[in-house]
Coordinates of N, CA, C and O in Angstrom, one line a residue:
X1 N 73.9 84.2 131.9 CA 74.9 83.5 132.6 C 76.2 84.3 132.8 O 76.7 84.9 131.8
X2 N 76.6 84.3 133.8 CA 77.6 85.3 134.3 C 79.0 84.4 134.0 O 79.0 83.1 133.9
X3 N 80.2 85.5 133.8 CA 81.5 84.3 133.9 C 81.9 84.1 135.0 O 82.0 85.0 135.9
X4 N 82.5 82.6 135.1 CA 83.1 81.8 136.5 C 84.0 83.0 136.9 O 84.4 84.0 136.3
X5 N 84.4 82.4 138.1 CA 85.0 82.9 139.1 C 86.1 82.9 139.0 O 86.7 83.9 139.3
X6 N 86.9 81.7 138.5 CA 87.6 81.3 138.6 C 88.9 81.8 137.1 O 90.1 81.6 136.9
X7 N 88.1 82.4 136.5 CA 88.7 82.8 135.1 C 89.0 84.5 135.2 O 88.4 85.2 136.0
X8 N 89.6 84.7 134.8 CA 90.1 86.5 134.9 C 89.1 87.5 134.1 O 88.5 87.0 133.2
X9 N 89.0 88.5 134.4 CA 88.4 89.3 133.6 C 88.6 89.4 132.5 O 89.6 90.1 132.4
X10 N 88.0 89.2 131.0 CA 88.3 89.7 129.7 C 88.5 91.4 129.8 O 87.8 92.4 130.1
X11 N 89.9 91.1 129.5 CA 90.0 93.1 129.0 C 90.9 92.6 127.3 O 91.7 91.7 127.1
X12 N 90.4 93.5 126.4 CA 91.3 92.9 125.4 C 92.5 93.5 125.3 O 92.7 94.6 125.9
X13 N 94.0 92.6 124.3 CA 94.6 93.0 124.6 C 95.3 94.2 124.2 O 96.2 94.9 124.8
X14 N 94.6 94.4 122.7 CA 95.2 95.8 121.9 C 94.4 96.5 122.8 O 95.2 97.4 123.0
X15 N 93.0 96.9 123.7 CA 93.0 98.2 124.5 C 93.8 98.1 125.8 O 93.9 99.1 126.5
X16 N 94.5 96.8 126.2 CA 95.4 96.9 127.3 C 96.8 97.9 127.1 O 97.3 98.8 127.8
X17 N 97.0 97.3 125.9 CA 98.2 97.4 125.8 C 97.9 99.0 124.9 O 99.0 99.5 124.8
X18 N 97.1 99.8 124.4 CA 96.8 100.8 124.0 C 96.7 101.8 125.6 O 97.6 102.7 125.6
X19 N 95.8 101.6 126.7 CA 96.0 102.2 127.9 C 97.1 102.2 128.6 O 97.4 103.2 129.4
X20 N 97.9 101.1 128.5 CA 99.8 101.2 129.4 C 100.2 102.0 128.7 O 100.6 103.0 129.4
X21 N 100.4 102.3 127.4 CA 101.3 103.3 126.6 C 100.7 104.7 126.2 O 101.5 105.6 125.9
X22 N 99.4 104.7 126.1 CA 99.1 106.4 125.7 C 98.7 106.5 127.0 O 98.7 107.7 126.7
X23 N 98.1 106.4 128.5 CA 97.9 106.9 129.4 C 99.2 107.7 130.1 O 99.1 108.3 131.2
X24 N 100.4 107.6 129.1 CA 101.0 108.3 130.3 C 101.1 109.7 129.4 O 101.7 110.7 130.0
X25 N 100.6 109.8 128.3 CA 100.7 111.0 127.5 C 99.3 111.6 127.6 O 98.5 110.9 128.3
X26 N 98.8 113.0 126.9 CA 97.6 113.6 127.7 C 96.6 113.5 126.7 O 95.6 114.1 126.6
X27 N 96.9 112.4 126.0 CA 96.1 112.6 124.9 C 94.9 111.6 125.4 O 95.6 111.0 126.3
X28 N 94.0 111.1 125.4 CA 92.8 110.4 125.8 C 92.8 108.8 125.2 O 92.7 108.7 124.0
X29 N 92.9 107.8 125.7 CA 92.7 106.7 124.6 C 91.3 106.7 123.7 O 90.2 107.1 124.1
X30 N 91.3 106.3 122.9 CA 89.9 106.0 121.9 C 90.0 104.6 121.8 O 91.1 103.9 121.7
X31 N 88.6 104.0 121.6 CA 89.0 102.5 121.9 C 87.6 102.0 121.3 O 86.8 102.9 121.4
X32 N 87.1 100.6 120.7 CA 86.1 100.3 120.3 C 85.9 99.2 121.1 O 84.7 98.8 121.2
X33 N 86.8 98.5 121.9 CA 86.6 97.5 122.8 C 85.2 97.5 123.6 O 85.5 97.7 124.8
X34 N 84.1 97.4 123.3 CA 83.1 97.5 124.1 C 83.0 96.6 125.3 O 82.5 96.9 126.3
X35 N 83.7 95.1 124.8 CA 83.1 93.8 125.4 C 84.2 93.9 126.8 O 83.8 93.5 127.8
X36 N 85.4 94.5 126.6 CA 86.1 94.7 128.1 C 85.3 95.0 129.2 O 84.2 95.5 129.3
X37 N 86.4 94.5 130.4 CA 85.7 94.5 131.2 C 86.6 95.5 131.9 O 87.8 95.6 131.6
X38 N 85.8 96.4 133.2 CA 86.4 97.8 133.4 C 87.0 97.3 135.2 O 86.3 96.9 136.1
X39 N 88.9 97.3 135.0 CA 89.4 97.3 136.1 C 89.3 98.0 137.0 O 88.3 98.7 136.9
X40 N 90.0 98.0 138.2 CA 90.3 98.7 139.2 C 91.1 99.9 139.2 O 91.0 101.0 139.9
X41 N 92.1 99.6 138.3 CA 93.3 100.1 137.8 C 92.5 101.4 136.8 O 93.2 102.3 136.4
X42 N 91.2 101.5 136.5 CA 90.7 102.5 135.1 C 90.4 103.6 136.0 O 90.4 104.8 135.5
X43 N 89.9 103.4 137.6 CA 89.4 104.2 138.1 C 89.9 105.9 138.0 O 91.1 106.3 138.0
X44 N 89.0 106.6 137.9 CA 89.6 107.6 137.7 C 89.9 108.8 136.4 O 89.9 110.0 136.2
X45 N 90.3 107.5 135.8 CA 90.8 107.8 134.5 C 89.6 107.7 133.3 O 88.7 106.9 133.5
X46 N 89.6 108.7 132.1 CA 88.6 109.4 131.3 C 88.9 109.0 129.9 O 89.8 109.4 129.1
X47 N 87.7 107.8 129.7 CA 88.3 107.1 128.3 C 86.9 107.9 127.1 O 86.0 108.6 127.4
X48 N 87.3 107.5 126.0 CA 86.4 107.9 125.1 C 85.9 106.7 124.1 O 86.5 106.3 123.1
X49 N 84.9 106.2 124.7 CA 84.1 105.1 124.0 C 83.5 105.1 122.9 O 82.7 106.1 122.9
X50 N 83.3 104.3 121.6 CA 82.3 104.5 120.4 C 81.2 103.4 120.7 O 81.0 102.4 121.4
X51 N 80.5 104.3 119.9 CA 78.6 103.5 120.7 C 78.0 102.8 119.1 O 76.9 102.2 118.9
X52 N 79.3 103.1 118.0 CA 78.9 103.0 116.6 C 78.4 104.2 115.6 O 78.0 104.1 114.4
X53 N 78.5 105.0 116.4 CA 78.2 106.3 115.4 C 79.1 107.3 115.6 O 79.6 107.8 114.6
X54 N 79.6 107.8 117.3 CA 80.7 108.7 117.5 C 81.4 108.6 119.1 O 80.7 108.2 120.0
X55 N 82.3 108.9 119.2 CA 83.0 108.8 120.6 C 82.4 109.6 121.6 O 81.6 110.4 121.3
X56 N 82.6 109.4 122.8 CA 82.0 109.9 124.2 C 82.7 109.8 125.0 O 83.3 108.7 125.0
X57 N 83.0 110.7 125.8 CA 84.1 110.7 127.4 C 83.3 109.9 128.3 O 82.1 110.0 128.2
X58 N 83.6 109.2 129.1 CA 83.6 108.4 130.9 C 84.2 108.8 131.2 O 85.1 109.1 130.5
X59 N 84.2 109.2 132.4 CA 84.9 109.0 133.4 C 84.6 108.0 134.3 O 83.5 108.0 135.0
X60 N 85.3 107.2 134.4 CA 85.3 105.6 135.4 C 85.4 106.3 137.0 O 86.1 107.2 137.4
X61 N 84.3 105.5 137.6 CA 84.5 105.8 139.3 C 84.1 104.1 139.9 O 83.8 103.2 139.2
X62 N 84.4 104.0 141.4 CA 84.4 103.1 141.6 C 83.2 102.0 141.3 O 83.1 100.8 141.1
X63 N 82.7 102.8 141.2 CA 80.9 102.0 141.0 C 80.8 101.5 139.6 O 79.7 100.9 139.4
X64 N 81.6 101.5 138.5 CA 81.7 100.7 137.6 C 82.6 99.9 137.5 O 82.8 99.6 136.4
X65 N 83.6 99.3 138.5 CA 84.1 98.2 138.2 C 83.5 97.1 138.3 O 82.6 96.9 139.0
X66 N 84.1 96.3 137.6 CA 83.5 94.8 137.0 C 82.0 95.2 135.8 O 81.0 94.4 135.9
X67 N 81.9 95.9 135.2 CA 81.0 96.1 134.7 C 81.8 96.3 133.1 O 83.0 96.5 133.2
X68 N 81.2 96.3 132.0 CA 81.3 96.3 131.2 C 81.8 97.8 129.8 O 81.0 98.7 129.9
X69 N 82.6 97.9 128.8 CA 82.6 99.3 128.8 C 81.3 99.7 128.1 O 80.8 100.8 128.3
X70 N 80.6 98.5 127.2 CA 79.8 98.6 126.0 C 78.2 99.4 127.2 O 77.4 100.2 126.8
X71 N 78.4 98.8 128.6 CA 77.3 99.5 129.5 C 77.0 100.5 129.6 O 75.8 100.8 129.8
X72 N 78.0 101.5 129.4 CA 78.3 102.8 129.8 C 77.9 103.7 128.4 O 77.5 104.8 128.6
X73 N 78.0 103.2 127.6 CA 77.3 104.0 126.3 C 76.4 103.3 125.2 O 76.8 102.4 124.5
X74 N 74.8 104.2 125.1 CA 74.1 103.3 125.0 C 73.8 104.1 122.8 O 73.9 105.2 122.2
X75 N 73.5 102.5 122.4 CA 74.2 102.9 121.3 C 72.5 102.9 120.0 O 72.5 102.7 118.8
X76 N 71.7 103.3 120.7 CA 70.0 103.2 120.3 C 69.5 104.5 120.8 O 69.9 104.9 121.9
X77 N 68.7 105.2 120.1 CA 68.4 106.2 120.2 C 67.3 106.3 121.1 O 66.9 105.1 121.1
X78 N 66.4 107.1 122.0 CA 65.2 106.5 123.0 C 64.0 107.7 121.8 O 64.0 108.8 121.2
X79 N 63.3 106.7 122.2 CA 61.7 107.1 121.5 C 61.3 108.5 122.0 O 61.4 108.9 123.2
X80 N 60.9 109.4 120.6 CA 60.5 110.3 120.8 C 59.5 110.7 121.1 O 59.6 111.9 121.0
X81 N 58.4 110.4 121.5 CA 56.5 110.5 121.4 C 55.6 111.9 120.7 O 55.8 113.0 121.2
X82 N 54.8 111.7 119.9 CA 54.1 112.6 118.8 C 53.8 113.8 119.8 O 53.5 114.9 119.2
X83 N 53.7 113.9 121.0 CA 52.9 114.8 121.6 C 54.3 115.7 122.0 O 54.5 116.8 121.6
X84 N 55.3 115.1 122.7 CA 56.8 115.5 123.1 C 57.2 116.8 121.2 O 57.3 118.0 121.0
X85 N 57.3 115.6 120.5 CA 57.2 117.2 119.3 C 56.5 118.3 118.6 O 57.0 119.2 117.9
X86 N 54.8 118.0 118.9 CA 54.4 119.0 118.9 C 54.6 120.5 119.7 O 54.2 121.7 119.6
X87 N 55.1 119.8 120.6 CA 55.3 120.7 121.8 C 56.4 121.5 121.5 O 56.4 122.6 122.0
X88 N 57.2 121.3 120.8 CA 58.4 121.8 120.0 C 58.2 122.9 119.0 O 59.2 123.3 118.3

């Protein structure tokens, strides 16, 4: 079930208010906010997400807005297959 229309996007507020104030310095924000939701305003700009184990750069383009940050880094490892490591 998707959220109404009528309601604003969840962005939380400590990564709001962490992006207004360290984006104008060069240092990168770090942020755990997965469940945010990715503005218009991010476009462009190169955040570093935790997936629960270590941080990762995005870079936001138009094609992820309204989409989620937790989407963008996936936090499960993908299956290795017995034949894939013998081959190793």
């Amino acid at each position: 079930m998707s959220r109404s229309i009528k309601k604003v996007p969840f962005v939380s507020s400590h990564f709001l208010f962490q992006y207004l104030f360290e984006s104008r310095s060069k240092v990168k924000p770090f942020f755990k906010s997965r469940s945010s939701t990715i503005l218009p305003d991010f476009v462009g700009d190169t955040f570093q997400i935790y997936n629960g184990r270590s941080f990762f750069k995005a870079k936001i383009s138009d094609a992820f807005v309204g989409k989620k940050f937790g989407e963008l880094s996936h936090t499960r490892k993908s299956a290795v297959l017995k034949k894939a490591r013998k081959l190793r």
